[in-house]
């Protein structure tokens, strides 16, 4: 009997899955290097891969060859945004929207209105076939900031080092909320185009969009998030839910809420963000899941997939269409002007009334990083559907000009935002390195007398009172104390074996103790790669710079124990407490109390708070006047006894 082999399948679906999965696998090999060393966002890399895999290069993924490609794009972006804004709402700090409500109000109302009007004005200026009202439809699509692209400046090593936490929280909250707040601006322009009377259009916009879509979605989201949190806490308290279900709860809740609000016609994106805030209002769920990273894994896979899809769906052949008034140079100018003037001026202007913006540098940073991505593509598909009802298609003719212009303009702006915002941080880091190297070369080669000066490290960092002791210093101190303890014990045993009296033994231990306490330790310099880079958002205080060079730190133990037994017990305490504690109790009562308080403080510091370099150095350098005086008196008395009568 003949055996028929299963034929190979080279369908569009299998090819697309192979490209997506292969990219995720190979990106994982170098993801740390790309994101933490090169500071490139994962969205930037995914878009480049999508362009290569798309119709422009290899044609491995061609969404335009699929049936209902616009509907597929709409639903994919809708699911991704729902999950992302839910994650943003959960990751915000406790009661954040209540504490920083003024900043959020300014970012969601005046800033978004300005972005909408300016974006529409720029499009209208360079695309002649459409009116300003039609250009406002396109401007509404590029109003929201993308939460996925915003992760490049709110997460990762660069954000943790250079971006303050209040700026990261403000940008995250804004990117989650204004994806849903783009609907009022979009439908206001559409209603004004579709209705004959302005009053009727405004009234329809108020009760359909503002009340039904926006207000109702917020109420639904808050109620669902609150009820879900209480039920989950009850289930977890009674041990009814297992760990996998607990970790995947937020993603399932986002998809469930998106579907339920979609049935009613409300704003599902805004409902998911409100539900995320209510669900993690007390920070309970975030603290329970912050070590699992399950949601981060799912987000990473979805984000890479959607931006590969965006790279493949870019309509390159529509970027140059003289009939529509589109040329490459017009699109480039539109993208540049929108990136500069869409958001930056209004954020700088409103900085005094936004508490989260402490300085104008922070306002400049926040005004620049307003990337556009998945949310803009999602709104463009909704705008295209609504405009098809305003401008019905005539049989045998193409769609109206505004409908045909939405896709290429929005996608070109999204592409520009991904490329520019995705490379801003790497270019900043590269420029800073080149500037520092050029300055170092010029300063050392311009003056021959510079060779006579001491050599300092090229790297400098900001001196901070919170800088802690390195592990090398701690180990060195601990080993030194342990070695001293062993030597003192050996000397004590030798004295006891020799039959010496206790006073002689105590004097010998004191002298040997003083000999071993006066030493010098050469601390190695820190690794150049561990030195933090220059802050992108420096504080208002003037920086205090000092060279990172190996320094000689002299540790002095001037304390004189009262007896041999006391000295031995105190050295045992020093060894037990570890390298943080090297001082012994002094002879005076005041010094004893100070030493006792110091012991308790340093013991608590081992488990709770690290010891600072400057503080430890000051403690180890302080001379003990009582010990010096006692030593001087002992030496003088011995000299007196040695003189002949």
XYZ file of C-alpha atoms in Angstrom, residues 85-460:
376
model
C -3.458 50.431 28.715
C -4.627 47.890 31.292
C -0.975 47.175 32.110
C -0.233 50.907 32.383
C -3.131 51.403 34.784
C -1.958 48.513 36.957
C 1.690 49.628 37.062
C 0.914 53.159 38.263
C 1.691 53.873 41.938
C -0.948 53.757 44.614
C -3.645 56.445 44.227
C -1.631 58.085 41.447
C -4.547 59.592 39.515
C -5.828 61.151 42.735
C -2.463 62.539 43.828
C -1.384 63.954 40.457
C -4.785 64.813 39.006
C -3.825 68.338 37.957
C -0.956 67.196 35.749
C -3.134 64.530 34.154
C -5.929 67.028 33.541
C -3.555 69.418 31.797
C -2.060 66.633 29.676
C -5.447 65.241 28.657
C -7.309 68.492 28.002
C -5.261 71.577 26.978
C -2.286 69.593 25.677
C -4.419 67.222 23.591
C -6.533 70.059 22.198
C -3.377 71.880 21.144
C -1.931 68.715 19.568
C -5.158 68.138 17.658
C -5.384 71.666 16.260
C -1.682 72.006 15.405
C -1.465 68.590 13.734
C -4.512 69.349 11.612
C -3.091 72.755 10.691
C 0.224 71.276 9.529
C -1.500 68.621 7.409
C -3.841 71.205 5.885
C -0.925 73.509 4.984
C 0.951 70.877 2.954
C -1.878 68.763 1.519
C -3.932 71.109 -0.683
C -6.842 68.840 -1.748
C -8.458 68.696 1.720
C -10.065 71.291 3.949
C -8.988 72.168 7.478
C -11.943 70.265 8.944
C -10.933 67.153 7.025
C -7.347 67.578 8.145
C -8.582 67.641 11.753
C -9.697 64.033 11.263
C -6.110 63.102 10.434
C -4.856 65.299 13.282
C -7.076 63.423 15.746
C -5.458 60.129 14.719
C -1.965 61.299 15.709
C -3.001 62.912 19.018
C -2.521 59.905 21.330
C 0.914 58.930 22.585
C 1.786 55.276 22.310
C 2.308 53.331 25.575
C 4.543 50.771 23.851
C 6.935 53.350 22.421
C 6.855 55.263 25.699
C 8.397 52.233 27.414
C 11.775 53.175 25.935
C 11.913 56.213 28.256
C 9.931 54.911 31.243
C 11.518 51.457 31.562
C 14.985 50.035 31.297
C 18.457 51.041 32.447
C 18.443 54.491 30.841
C 15.090 55.428 32.381
C 16.082 54.212 35.841
C 19.334 56.188 35.753
C 18.337 59.413 34.059
C 14.539 59.874 34.142
C 12.950 60.815 37.487
C 10.162 58.592 38.730
C 7.549 61.362 38.644
C 8.272 61.962 34.947
C 8.082 58.244 34.177
C 4.749 57.948 35.963
C 3.328 61.018 34.218
C 4.332 59.802 30.751
C 2.983 56.308 31.426
C -0.339 57.568 32.745
C -0.739 59.978 29.843
C 0.060 57.326 27.234
C -2.541 55.021 28.765
C -5.309 57.590 29.112
C -5.041 59.591 25.895
C -5.373 56.529 23.655
C -9.011 56.485 24.670
C -9.285 60.277 24.788
C -8.645 60.515 21.049
C -12.266 59.569 20.297
C -13.841 62.949 21.246
C -11.572 64.875 18.853
C -12.036 62.362 16.058
C -15.831 62.261 16.252
C -16.183 66.021 16.683
C -14.537 66.549 13.297
C -16.559 63.714 11.723
C -19.876 65.036 13.082
C -19.070 68.524 11.812
C -18.399 67.044 8.373
C -21.485 64.824 8.327
C -24.145 67.157 9.740
C -25.654 70.136 7.971
C -25.963 72.285 11.091
C -23.203 72.950 13.578
C -25.585 72.936 16.558
C -26.871 69.497 15.669
C -23.337 68.194 15.267
C -22.278 69.620 18.658
C -25.330 68.168 20.402
C -24.763 64.751 18.834
C -21.126 64.888 19.845
C -21.994 65.732 23.472
C -24.520 62.992 24.178
C -23.078 60.279 21.923
C -19.359 60.770 22.355
C -18.765 62.666 25.592
C -21.498 61.075 27.688
C -22.083 57.646 26.174
C -18.621 56.752 24.923
C -16.351 58.582 27.377
C -18.251 58.981 30.658
C -20.000 55.621 30.499
C -16.793 53.790 29.627
C -15.046 55.351 32.645
C -17.881 54.264 34.938
C -17.884 50.746 33.500
C -14.120 50.475 33.830
C -14.025 51.678 37.450
C -16.869 49.389 38.527
C -15.472 46.324 36.761
C -11.960 46.973 38.084
C -13.145 47.465 41.669
C -15.386 44.386 41.665
C -12.685 42.272 40.029
C -10.146 43.328 42.664
C -12.437 42.511 45.583
C -13.399 39.144 44.119
C -9.785 38.268 43.378
C -8.720 39.182 46.914
C -11.522 37.053 48.339
C -10.579 34.136 46.093
C -6.904 34.406 46.967
C -7.659 34.708 50.678
C -9.687 31.481 50.595
C -7.098 29.697 48.415
C -9.439 29.211 45.470
C -7.159 30.477 42.691
C -3.835 29.034 41.595
C -0.730 30.955 40.615
C -1.022 30.742 36.778
C -4.611 31.992 36.837
C -3.641 34.743 39.243
C -0.826 35.972 36.993
C -2.903 35.919 33.803
C -5.883 37.624 35.417
C -5.080 41.145 34.214
C -4.690 40.146 30.553
C -7.922 38.161 30.616
C -9.713 41.055 32.318
C -8.521 43.481 29.624
C -9.803 41.299 26.772
C -13.082 40.622 28.591
C -13.714 44.300 29.269
C -12.772 45.233 25.696
C -15.387 42.811 24.368
C -18.107 43.891 26.797
C -17.712 47.606 26.122
C -17.436 46.864 22.408
C -20.902 45.323 22.545
C -22.329 48.524 24.002
C -20.435 50.833 21.647
C -18.513 52.637 24.402
C -14.835 53.523 24.407
C -13.260 50.171 25.212
C -9.697 51.522 25.369
C -10.527 54.139 27.996
C -12.575 51.572 29.928
C -9.551 49.263 30.128
C -7.351 52.053 31.461
C -9.934 53.016 34.096
C -10.322 49.362 35.071
C -6.557 48.997 35.447
C -6.442 51.977 37.819
C -9.339 50.695 39.922
C -7.993 47.147 39.895
C -4.601 48.222 41.296
C -5.792 51.227 43.290
C -4.368 49.879 46.557
C -1.180 48.487 44.936
C -2.057 44.978 46.098
C -2.069 43.244 42.714
C 1.035 45.039 41.475
C 3.045 44.019 44.525
C 1.824 40.431 44.268
C 2.870 40.074 40.628
C 5.930 42.329 40.334
C 8.371 39.416 40.742
C 6.613 37.047 38.314
C 7.140 39.041 35.076
C 4.491 36.938 33.354
C 2.702 39.961 31.964
C 6.002 41.412 30.742
C 6.597 38.260 28.705
C 3.167 38.441 27.063
C 3.526 42.167 26.418
C 6.914 41.688 24.794
C 5.632 39.035 22.396
C 2.565 41.081 21.443
C 4.545 44.306 21.040
C 7.152 42.743 18.778
C 4.466 41.099 16.674
C 2.381 44.241 16.187
C 5.333 46.417 15.205
C 6.564 43.821 12.735
C 3.045 43.986 11.316
C 3.174 47.794 11.211
C 6.461 47.636 9.313
C 4.899 45.258 6.796
C 1.692 47.277 6.364
C 3.402 50.571 5.439
C 2.048 51.629 1.993
C 5.241 52.695 0.247
C 3.590 53.078 -3.159
C 1.072 55.589 -1.766
C 3.642 58.009 -0.402
C 4.045 59.623 -3.810
C 0.698 60.362 -5.456
C 0.466 63.741 -7.228
C -3.293 63.275 -7.697
C -3.767 63.316 -3.929
C -1.195 66.057 -3.451
C 1.264 63.700 -1.766
C 4.976 63.772 -2.435
C 7.928 62.565 -0.421
C 9.141 66.020 0.492
C 5.685 67.069 1.693
C 5.432 64.034 3.948
C 8.913 64.601 5.342
C 8.127 68.230 6.183
C 4.785 67.246 7.730
C 6.474 64.632 9.911
C 9.247 66.992 11.051
C 6.860 69.818 11.918
C 4.482 67.512 13.762
C 7.295 65.959 15.786
C 8.562 69.407 16.823
C 5.459 71.601 17.151
C 2.701 69.104 17.930
C 3.469 68.748 21.634
C 6.654 70.473 22.741
C 5.514 74.152 22.834
C 2.347 73.578 24.850
C 4.102 71.389 27.437
C 6.755 74.058 27.976
C 4.067 76.725 28.210
C 1.986 74.816 30.773
C 4.936 73.680 32.872
C 4.151 76.112 35.772
C 0.691 74.565 36.261
C 1.806 70.917 36.052
C 3.209 69.748 39.407
C 4.928 66.713 37.867
C 7.186 68.969 35.776
C 9.701 70.220 38.337
C 12.028 72.005 35.904
C 11.947 73.184 32.317
C 14.367 70.421 31.406
C 11.824 67.882 32.544
C 9.147 69.728 30.580
C 11.408 69.696 27.518
C 11.966 65.975 27.927
C 8.244 65.277 28.387
C 7.308 67.502 25.474
C 9.670 65.749 23.106
C 8.833 62.159 24.015
C 5.266 61.927 22.783
C 5.602 59.014 20.325
C 2.869 57.851 17.972
C 2.330 54.195 17.160
C -0.365 51.564 17.559
C -3.017 53.998 18.805
C -2.632 56.209 15.731
C -3.049 53.213 13.416
C -6.129 52.064 15.347
C -7.799 55.476 15.161
C -6.967 55.790 11.451
C -8.976 52.647 10.691
C -11.934 53.940 12.696
C -11.676 57.321 10.955
C -11.647 55.628 7.566
C -14.801 53.669 8.421
C -16.624 56.777 9.642
C -15.592 58.880 6.638
C -16.902 56.194 4.293
C -20.338 56.937 5.733
C -19.848 60.676 5.335
C -18.579 60.288 1.746
C -20.387 57.253 0.296
C -18.505 55.514 -2.473
C -19.933 55.954 -5.960
C -19.944 52.796 -8.032
C -17.131 52.751 -10.531
C -15.186 55.478 -8.747
C -12.522 55.498 -6.120
C -12.989 56.588 -2.544
C -13.057 60.254 -1.665
C -9.736 62.055 -1.353
C -9.844 62.436 2.473
C -10.409 58.689 2.836
C -7.466 57.857 0.596
C -5.176 60.313 2.392
C -5.640 58.957 5.913
C -3.640 55.756 5.526
C -0.418 57.082 3.934
C -0.185 60.252 6.056
C -0.815 58.533 9.387
C 1.511 55.622 8.656
C 4.310 57.909 7.474
C 4.025 59.937 10.694
C 4.041 56.703 12.726
C 7.124 55.490 10.851
C 8.886 58.803 11.464
C 8.001 58.742 15.161
C 9.282 55.188 15.595
C 12.561 55.998 13.847
C 13.149 59.360 15.552
C 12.028 58.534 19.079
C 13.594 55.094 18.860
C 17.026 56.556 18.074
C 16.966 59.717 20.206
C 18.511 58.070 23.256
C 21.247 56.196 21.305
C 22.182 59.389 19.450
C 22.292 61.292 22.720
C 24.582 58.687 24.273
C 26.818 58.617 21.184
C 27.074 62.409 21.066
C 27.950 62.554 24.742
C 30.724 59.975 24.325
C 32.173 61.761 21.292
C 32.033 65.121 23.085
C 33.800 63.783 26.175
C 36.532 62.085 24.123
C 37.091 65.182 21.975
C 37.348 67.394 25.050
C 39.803 65.014 26.707
C 42.038 64.839 23.613
C 42.045 68.610 23.110
C 42.783 69.385 26.747
C 45.704 66.953 26.998
C 47.357 67.806 23.693
C 47.067 71.597 23.768
C 49.493 72.174 26.673
C 52.772 70.216 27.076
C 52.871 71.053 30.787
C 49.792 68.898 31.261
C 52.067 65.852 31.364
C 53.455 67.060 34.697
C 50.053 66.974 36.339
C 48.692 63.889 38.109
C 46.794 61.520 35.842
C 43.117 61.278 36.541
C 40.538 58.937 35.141
C 38.719 60.179 32.070
C 35.450 59.191 33.642
C 33.899 61.495 36.207
